[in-house]
Amino acid sequence: MTAQKQQELSAQEQALAWVTRLRSPEAGLEDRTEFALWLAASTANSHAMDDALSLWDDLEAVKHLPFGYTANTQIAAANQSRWWLSAGVAAAAVLAAVLELPLNQPSPTEPAQSYATELGQRDDVLLQDSSRISLNSDSQLSVSYTETTRDLTLERGEAYFEVAKDSSRPFTVSTNIVDVMAVGTAFNIDRREQTTEITVTEGVVRVTKRRGGSAAESAILKAAQKITVNDQGLGAIESVAGAEDTAWRRGELVANGVPLHELAAELERYSATRIRFGDAEVAGLSVSGVFPLDETDTALQAIARSLELTIVPAGDNSVLLLNADH
């Protein structure tokens, strides 16, 4: 089911389509994961699914099925499914089986919390539901859990999330421009002034770009994929070859052909030292290597040696990088 097609359907029609899709012999893990994300997106979807499971047992309801199913196909599918959809209890059991969740799963709550790190500091946080969060330097995160939701806001900086599976309560992380919903997965969010970058290392997440009065734009990201979001919308989904985007958790900065000015901006996230350049040519030099985040001086010395640059200290807590022959 495409995102455009889903937007054209009511919640009830979407639910009926999901029943059809999940009853198909070809339905697999990806289908169940996407269904869990859809179900957790709103209480309207949850209520629509309850209604759809009840309606499925009524042959009159087959006329609501989308995607051009023929009457014979619809009636045959309904007859085949009649025995396990005959009562509300059976419907609940089927829904739980699809989600691979135990019935009557507890929904713990905790008071709203705020976590922050200072410049050069990194910290790990264990939440009540056993989700784990790693906060990068100069970052701030607020956490608000209820019986039905797990809402987090990355106020600034960068964080890595290892989400405890609980499909009955969506785990959503928001920045100023985007919402990221996860179902038992691990991902990294890097919030900058103009952009937010999301990298998935495990499982699946839904990334939704919020828009003022228009429809939201969303994309599904799988493991080893990342996307950059700005005010204009979602960027292209990219493949992630290694663990470069989460190397900060090991105290490292990995660069593969990165312009020197971009590498310097990354180092400045972990130190009060400001890095300047003698000219645009120096700023644009390409850098590759692995550099320690907690030792800015050591990293700068390594960069200077590899690019044949000279480091000139300045009196305003900054350094100037120049060509060695200057």
Short mmCIF file of C-alpha atoms in Angstrom, two decimals:
data_model
loop_
_atom_site.label_atom_id
_atom_site.label_comp_id
_atom_site.label_asym_id
_atom_site.label_seq_id
_atom_site.Cartn_x
_atom_site.Cartn_y
_atom_site.Cartn_z
CA MET A 1 0.00 0.00 0.00
CA THR A 2 1.62 3.27 -1.08
CA ALA A 3 1.67 6.33 1.17
CA GLN A 4 -0.34 8.27 -1.44
CA LYS A 5 -2.99 5.55 -1.59
CA GLN A 6 -3.24 5.45 2.23
CA GLN A 7 -3.80 9.21 2.36
CA GLU A 8 -6.75 8.84 -0.06
CA LEU A 9 -8.51 6.32 2.20
CA SER A 10 -10.39 6.82 5.43
CA ALA A 11 -9.05 5.18 8.60
CA GLN A 12 -11.72 2.47 8.31
CA GLU A 13 -10.82 1.75 4.68
CA GLN A 14 -7.16 1.58 5.59
CA ALA A 15 -7.95 -0.85 8.41
CA LEU A 16 -9.94 -3.10 6.08
CA ALA A 17 -7.07 -3.01 3.61
CA TRP A 18 -4.66 -4.02 6.37
CA VAL A 19 -6.85 -6.98 7.35
CA THR A 20 -6.78 -8.15 3.74
CA ARG A 21 -3.04 -7.61 3.42
CA LEU A 22 -2.13 -9.36 6.66
CA ARG A 23 -4.33 -12.35 5.88
CA SER A 24 -2.44 -12.88 2.64
CA PRO A 25 -0.04 -15.89 2.61
CA GLU A 26 2.62 -13.52 1.25
CA ALA A 27 2.48 -11.22 4.31
CA GLY A 28 5.84 -11.07 6.05
CA LEU A 29 7.82 -9.23 8.72
CA GLU A 30 7.96 -6.00 6.71
CA ASP A 31 4.17 -5.98 6.40
CA ARG A 32 3.72 -6.52 10.14
CA THR A 33 6.25 -3.80 10.94
CA GLU A 34 4.53 -1.27 8.68
CA PHE A 35 1.18 -2.27 10.19
CA ALA A 36 2.50 -1.69 13.71
CA LEU A 37 3.69 1.77 12.71
CA TRP A 38 0.30 2.57 11.14
CA LEU A 39 -1.61 1.26 14.16
CA ALA A 40 0.52 3.28 16.60
CA ALA A 41 0.20 6.48 14.60
CA SER A 42 -3.20 7.43 16.10
CA THR A 43 -6.03 6.21 18.29
CA ALA A 44 -8.31 6.62 15.26
CA ASN A 45 -6.36 3.91 13.48
CA SER A 46 -6.63 1.62 16.50
CA HIS A 47 -10.40 2.12 16.75
CA ALA A 48 -10.78 1.62 13.00
CA MET A 49 -8.94 -1.69 13.22
CA ASP A 50 -11.27 -2.87 15.99
CA ASP A 51 -14.23 -2.01 13.78
CA ALA A 52 -12.64 -3.62 10.73
CA LEU A 53 -12.11 -6.91 12.53
CA SER A 54 -15.77 -6.94 13.51
CA LEU A 55 -16.95 -5.91 10.07
CA TRP A 56 -14.88 -8.61 8.40
CA ASP A 57 -17.28 -11.22 9.77
CA ASP A 58 -20.20 -9.50 8.08
CA LEU A 59 -20.45 -10.25 4.35
CA GLU A 60 -22.13 -6.88 3.85
CA ALA A 61 -18.84 -5.22 4.80
CA VAL A 62 -16.89 -6.62 1.85
CA LYS A 63 -18.09 -3.79 -0.35
CA HIS A 64 -15.84 -1.46 1.65
CA LEU A 65 -12.66 -3.30 0.72
CA PRO A 66 -10.37 -1.16 -1.47
CA PHE A 67 -7.91 -2.06 -4.24
CA GLY A 68 -10.43 -3.61 -6.66
CA TYR A 69 -11.07 -6.97 -5.03
CA THR A 70 -13.80 -8.91 -6.84
CA ALA A 71 -16.95 -9.95 -5.00
CA ASN A 72 -16.09 -13.65 -5.24
CA THR A 73 -12.63 -13.02 -3.82
CA GLN A 74 -14.06 -10.92 -0.99
CA ILE A 75 -16.76 -13.45 -0.06
CA ALA A 76 -14.32 -16.35 -0.17
CA ALA A 77 -11.87 -14.50 2.06
CA ALA A 78 -14.63 -13.56 4.50
CA ASN A 79 -15.92 -17.13 4.71
CA GLN A 80 -12.40 -18.42 5.29
CA SER A 81 -11.91 -15.92 8.11
CA ARG A 82 -15.36 -16.22 9.74
CA TRP A 83 -14.35 -18.70 12.42
CA TRP A 84 -11.63 -16.55 13.99
CA LEU A 85 -13.49 -13.23 13.78
CA SER A 86 -16.81 -14.29 15.29
CA ALA A 87 -16.45 -12.36 18.53
CA GLY A 88 -14.65 -9.38 20.00
CA VAL A 89 -12.33 -11.58 22.06
CA ALA A 90 -11.26 -13.46 18.95
CA ALA A 91 -10.65 -10.17 17.15
CA ALA A 92 -8.42 -8.94 19.95
CA ALA A 93 -6.49 -12.20 19.89
CA VAL A 94 -5.91 -11.93 16.13
CA LEU A 95 -4.71 -8.35 16.47
CA ALA A 96 -2.29 -9.33 19.21
CA ALA A 97 -1.00 -12.23 17.12
CA VAL A 98 -0.37 -9.97 14.15
CA LEU A 99 1.63 -7.60 16.33
CA GLU A 100 3.35 -10.48 18.13
CA LEU A 101 2.40 -8.89 21.47
CA PRO A 102 1.06 -10.46 24.66
CA LEU A 103 -2.51 -9.51 25.62
CA ASN A 104 -3.02 -7.20 28.63
CA GLN A 105 0.49 -5.82 28.29
CA PRO A 106 1.19 -3.36 31.13
CA SER A 107 1.66 0.31 30.27
CA PRO A 108 3.99 1.94 32.81
CA THR A 109 4.13 5.70 33.22
CA GLU A 110 6.77 8.04 34.60
CA PRO A 111 6.96 11.78 35.32
CA ALA A 112 8.24 14.05 32.55
CA GLN A 113 12.03 14.17 32.63
CA SER A 114 14.71 16.37 31.06
CA TYR A 115 18.28 15.29 30.34
CA ALA A 116 21.16 17.46 29.14
CA THR A 117 24.91 17.35 28.52
CA GLU A 118 27.45 20.14 28.58
CA LEU A 119 30.03 20.95 25.92
CA GLY A 120 32.40 17.99 25.60
CA GLN A 121 30.22 15.72 27.77
CA ARG A 122 28.42 12.53 26.70
CA ASP A 123 25.96 10.62 28.84
CA ASP A 124 23.81 7.47 28.81
CA VAL A 125 20.22 7.37 30.09
CA LEU A 126 18.13 4.29 30.97
CA LEU A 127 14.38 4.92 30.83
CA GLN A 128 11.72 3.11 32.85
CA ASP A 129 10.64 0.96 29.89
CA SER A 130 14.28 -0.19 29.43
CA SER A 131 14.84 2.03 26.38
CA ARG A 132 18.39 3.38 26.33
CA ILE A 133 19.51 6.80 25.13
CA SER A 134 23.02 8.10 24.53
CA LEU A 135 23.32 11.90 24.54
CA ASN A 136 26.11 13.56 22.59
CA SER A 137 27.94 16.74 23.56
CA ASP A 138 25.86 19.87 24.28
CA SER A 139 22.50 18.12 23.83
CA GLN A 140 19.13 18.33 25.58
CA LEU A 141 16.24 15.85 25.56
CA SER A 142 12.83 15.88 27.25
CA VAL A 143 10.90 12.65 27.89
CA SER A 144 7.16 12.34 28.58
CA TYR A 145 5.59 8.90 29.03
CA THR A 146 1.88 8.19 29.47
CA GLU A 147 -0.15 4.99 29.48
CA THR A 148 -0.62 5.23 25.72
CA THR A 149 2.35 7.20 24.37
CA ARG A 150 6.10 7.64 24.65
CA ASP A 151 6.89 11.18 23.49
CA LEU A 152 10.40 12.61 23.44
CA THR A 153 11.73 15.92 22.16
CA LEU A 154 15.33 16.49 21.14
CA GLU A 155 15.65 20.16 22.04
CA ARG A 156 19.18 20.44 20.71
CA GLY A 157 22.18 18.33 19.78
CA GLU A 158 22.38 14.63 18.99
CA ALA A 159 21.15 11.39 20.56
CA TYR A 160 21.15 7.67 19.88
CA PHE A 161 18.02 5.70 20.80
CA GLU A 162 17.73 1.98 21.55
CA VAL A 163 13.99 1.49 21.84
CA ALA A 164 12.37 -1.18 24.01
CA LYS A 165 9.61 -2.85 21.98
CA ASP A 166 6.08 -1.85 22.99
CA SER A 167 3.86 -1.50 19.92
CA SER A 168 0.90 -0.54 22.11
CA ARG A 169 2.71 2.73 22.93
CA PRO A 170 4.40 4.50 20.02
CA PHE A 171 7.90 5.81 20.71
CA THR A 172 8.13 9.19 18.96
CA VAL A 173 11.08 11.60 18.97
CA SER A 174 10.43 15.13 17.70
CA THR A 175 12.68 18.01 16.70
CA ASN A 176 11.59 21.42 15.48
CA ILE A 177 10.76 20.08 12.00
CA VAL A 178 10.30 16.32 12.12
CA ASP A 179 8.75 13.41 14.05
CA VAL A 180 10.44 10.00 14.15
CA MET A 181 8.33 6.99 15.19
CA ALA A 182 9.96 3.68 16.08
CA VAL A 183 8.83 0.16 16.88
CA GLY A 184 11.57 -1.77 18.72
CA THR A 185 14.56 -0.34 16.89
CA ALA A 186 17.76 1.71 17.19
CA PHE A 187 18.47 5.00 15.47
CA ASN A 188 20.46 8.23 15.68
CA ILE A 189 19.08 11.79 15.42
CA ASP A 190 21.38 14.75 14.82
CA ARG A 191 19.55 18.06 15.16
CA ARG A 192 21.32 21.04 13.61
CA GLU A 193 20.22 24.65 13.22
CA GLN A 194 18.68 24.14 9.76
CA THR A 195 18.46 20.36 9.37
CA THR A 196 17.80 17.10 11.20
CA GLU A 197 19.58 13.90 10.12
CA ILE A 198 18.16 10.48 11.05
CA THR A 199 20.24 7.30 10.75
CA VAL A 200 18.74 3.86 11.42
CA THR A 201 21.04 1.10 12.68
CA GLU A 202 18.40 -1.50 13.53
CA GLY A 203 14.75 -2.11 12.66
CA VAL A 204 12.43 0.39 10.97
CA VAL A 205 11.32 3.96 11.70
CA ARG A 206 8.80 6.31 10.12
CA VAL A 207 10.10 9.85 9.53
CA THR A 208 7.42 12.52 9.15
CA LYS A 209 8.14 16.08 8.10
CA ARG A 210 5.61 18.40 9.70
CA ARG A 211 4.03 21.07 7.50
CA GLY A 212 1.96 24.03 8.61
CA GLY A 213 -1.44 23.68 6.98
CA SER A 214 -0.62 21.04 4.38
CA ALA A 215 -0.37 17.27 4.51
CA ALA A 216 2.62 15.80 6.28
CA GLU A 217 5.33 14.11 4.23
CA SER A 218 6.68 10.80 5.50
CA ALA A 219 9.13 8.04 4.63
CA ILE A 220 10.03 4.61 6.00
CA LEU A 221 13.70 4.07 6.91
CA LYS A 222 15.26 0.66 7.44
CA ALA A 223 18.56 -0.42 9.00
CA ALA A 224 21.66 1.04 7.29
CA GLN A 225 19.71 3.97 5.85
CA LYS A 226 19.66 7.67 6.67
CA ILE A 227 17.80 10.79 5.60
CA THR A 228 18.26 14.53 6.05
CA VAL A 229 15.23 16.76 6.67
CA ASN A 230 15.07 20.54 6.32
CA ASP A 231 12.35 23.19 6.08
CA GLN A 232 11.73 22.28 2.44
CA GLY A 233 11.00 18.62 3.17
CA LEU A 234 12.55 15.16 3.18
CA GLY A 235 15.80 14.53 1.38
CA ALA A 236 16.69 11.35 -0.49
CA ILE A 237 17.14 8.14 1.50
CA GLU A 238 20.83 7.20 1.53
CA SER A 239 22.60 3.95 2.31
CA VAL A 240 25.01 3.95 5.25
CA ALA A 241 28.09 1.83 4.60
CA GLY A 242 29.52 1.83 8.10
CA ALA A 243 29.03 3.24 11.59
CA GLU A 244 30.41 6.70 10.81
CA ASP A 245 27.29 8.54 11.98
CA THR A 246 27.39 6.90 15.41
CA ALA A 247 31.18 6.82 15.89
CA TRP A 248 30.76 9.62 18.43
CA ARG A 249 29.49 7.02 20.89
CA ARG A 250 33.01 5.53 20.83
CA GLY A 251 34.56 8.97 21.23
CA GLU A 252 35.65 9.07 17.57
CA LEU A 253 35.07 11.24 14.53
CA VAL A 254 35.32 9.34 11.24
CA ALA A 255 35.99 11.33 8.06
CA ASN A 256 36.02 10.01 4.51
CA GLY A 257 36.93 12.77 2.10
CA VAL A 258 35.23 15.46 4.21
CA PRO A 259 36.02 19.15 3.55
CA LEU A 260 38.22 20.53 6.31
CA HIS A 261 35.72 23.23 7.28
CA GLU A 262 33.02 20.57 7.88
CA LEU A 263 35.40 18.46 9.96
CA ALA A 264 36.35 21.55 11.98
CA ALA A 265 32.68 22.30 12.66
CA GLU A 266 32.28 18.77 14.04
CA LEU A 267 35.32 19.15 16.33
CA GLU A 268 33.93 22.45 17.61
CA ARG A 269 30.90 20.56 18.97
CA TYR A 270 33.16 19.00 21.61
CA SER A 271 35.53 21.84 22.53
CA ALA A 272 35.54 25.57 23.22
CA THR A 273 38.41 25.97 20.73
CA ARG A 274 37.34 27.76 17.54
CA ILE A 275 39.05 26.70 14.30
CA ARG A 276 39.73 29.23 11.55
CA PHE A 277 41.42 29.04 8.17
CA GLY A 278 43.98 31.11 6.33
CA ASP A 279 41.96 31.07 3.11
CA ALA A 280 39.18 29.26 1.27
CA GLU A 281 41.63 26.81 -0.29
CA VAL A 282 42.67 25.53 3.13
CA ALA A 283 39.05 25.35 4.31
CA GLY A 284 38.14 23.20 1.31
CA LEU A 285 40.93 20.63 1.67
CA SER A 286 39.70 17.02 1.79
CA VAL A 287 40.31 15.08 5.01
CA SER A 288 40.11 11.36 5.77
CA GLY A 289 40.89 9.58 9.01
CA VAL A 290 39.69 8.74 12.51
CA PHE A 291 40.12 11.49 15.10
CA PRO A 292 39.57 11.57 18.92
CA LEU A 293 36.65 13.76 19.94
CA ASP A 294 37.92 14.41 23.45
CA GLU A 295 41.38 15.57 22.37
CA THR A 296 40.93 18.49 20.00
CA ASP A 297 44.62 19.44 20.09
CA THR A 298 45.65 15.90 19.15
CA ALA A 299 43.13 15.83 16.31
CA LEU A 300 44.33 19.19 14.97
CA GLN A 301 47.96 18.07 15.09
CA ALA A 302 47.08 14.94 13.09
CA ILE A 303 45.16 17.00 10.54
CA ALA A 304 47.98 19.51 10.20
CA ARG A 305 50.55 16.77 9.59
CA SER A 306 48.45 14.99 6.98
CA LEU A 307 47.64 18.19 5.06
CA GLU A 308 50.98 19.93 5.64
CA LEU A 309 49.42 22.82 7.51
CA THR A 310 50.68 25.11 10.25
CA ILE A 311 48.66 25.72 13.43
CA VAL A 312 48.87 29.29 14.73
CA PRO A 313 47.30 29.91 18.20
CA ALA A 314 45.22 33.09 18.56
CA GLY A 315 44.39 35.07 21.66
CA ASP A 316 40.62 34.58 21.47
CA ASN A 317 40.56 30.83 22.24
CA SER A 318 40.92 30.00 18.56
CA VAL A 319 43.55 28.58 16.23
CA LEU A 320 44.35 29.44 12.64
CA LEU A 321 45.21 26.75 10.08
CA LEU A 322 47.58 27.94 7.35
CA ASN A 323 49.50 26.40 4.49
CA ALA A 324 52.90 25.40 5.83
CA ASP A 325 54.74 27.66 3.35
CA HIS A 326 53.00 30.79 4.71
#
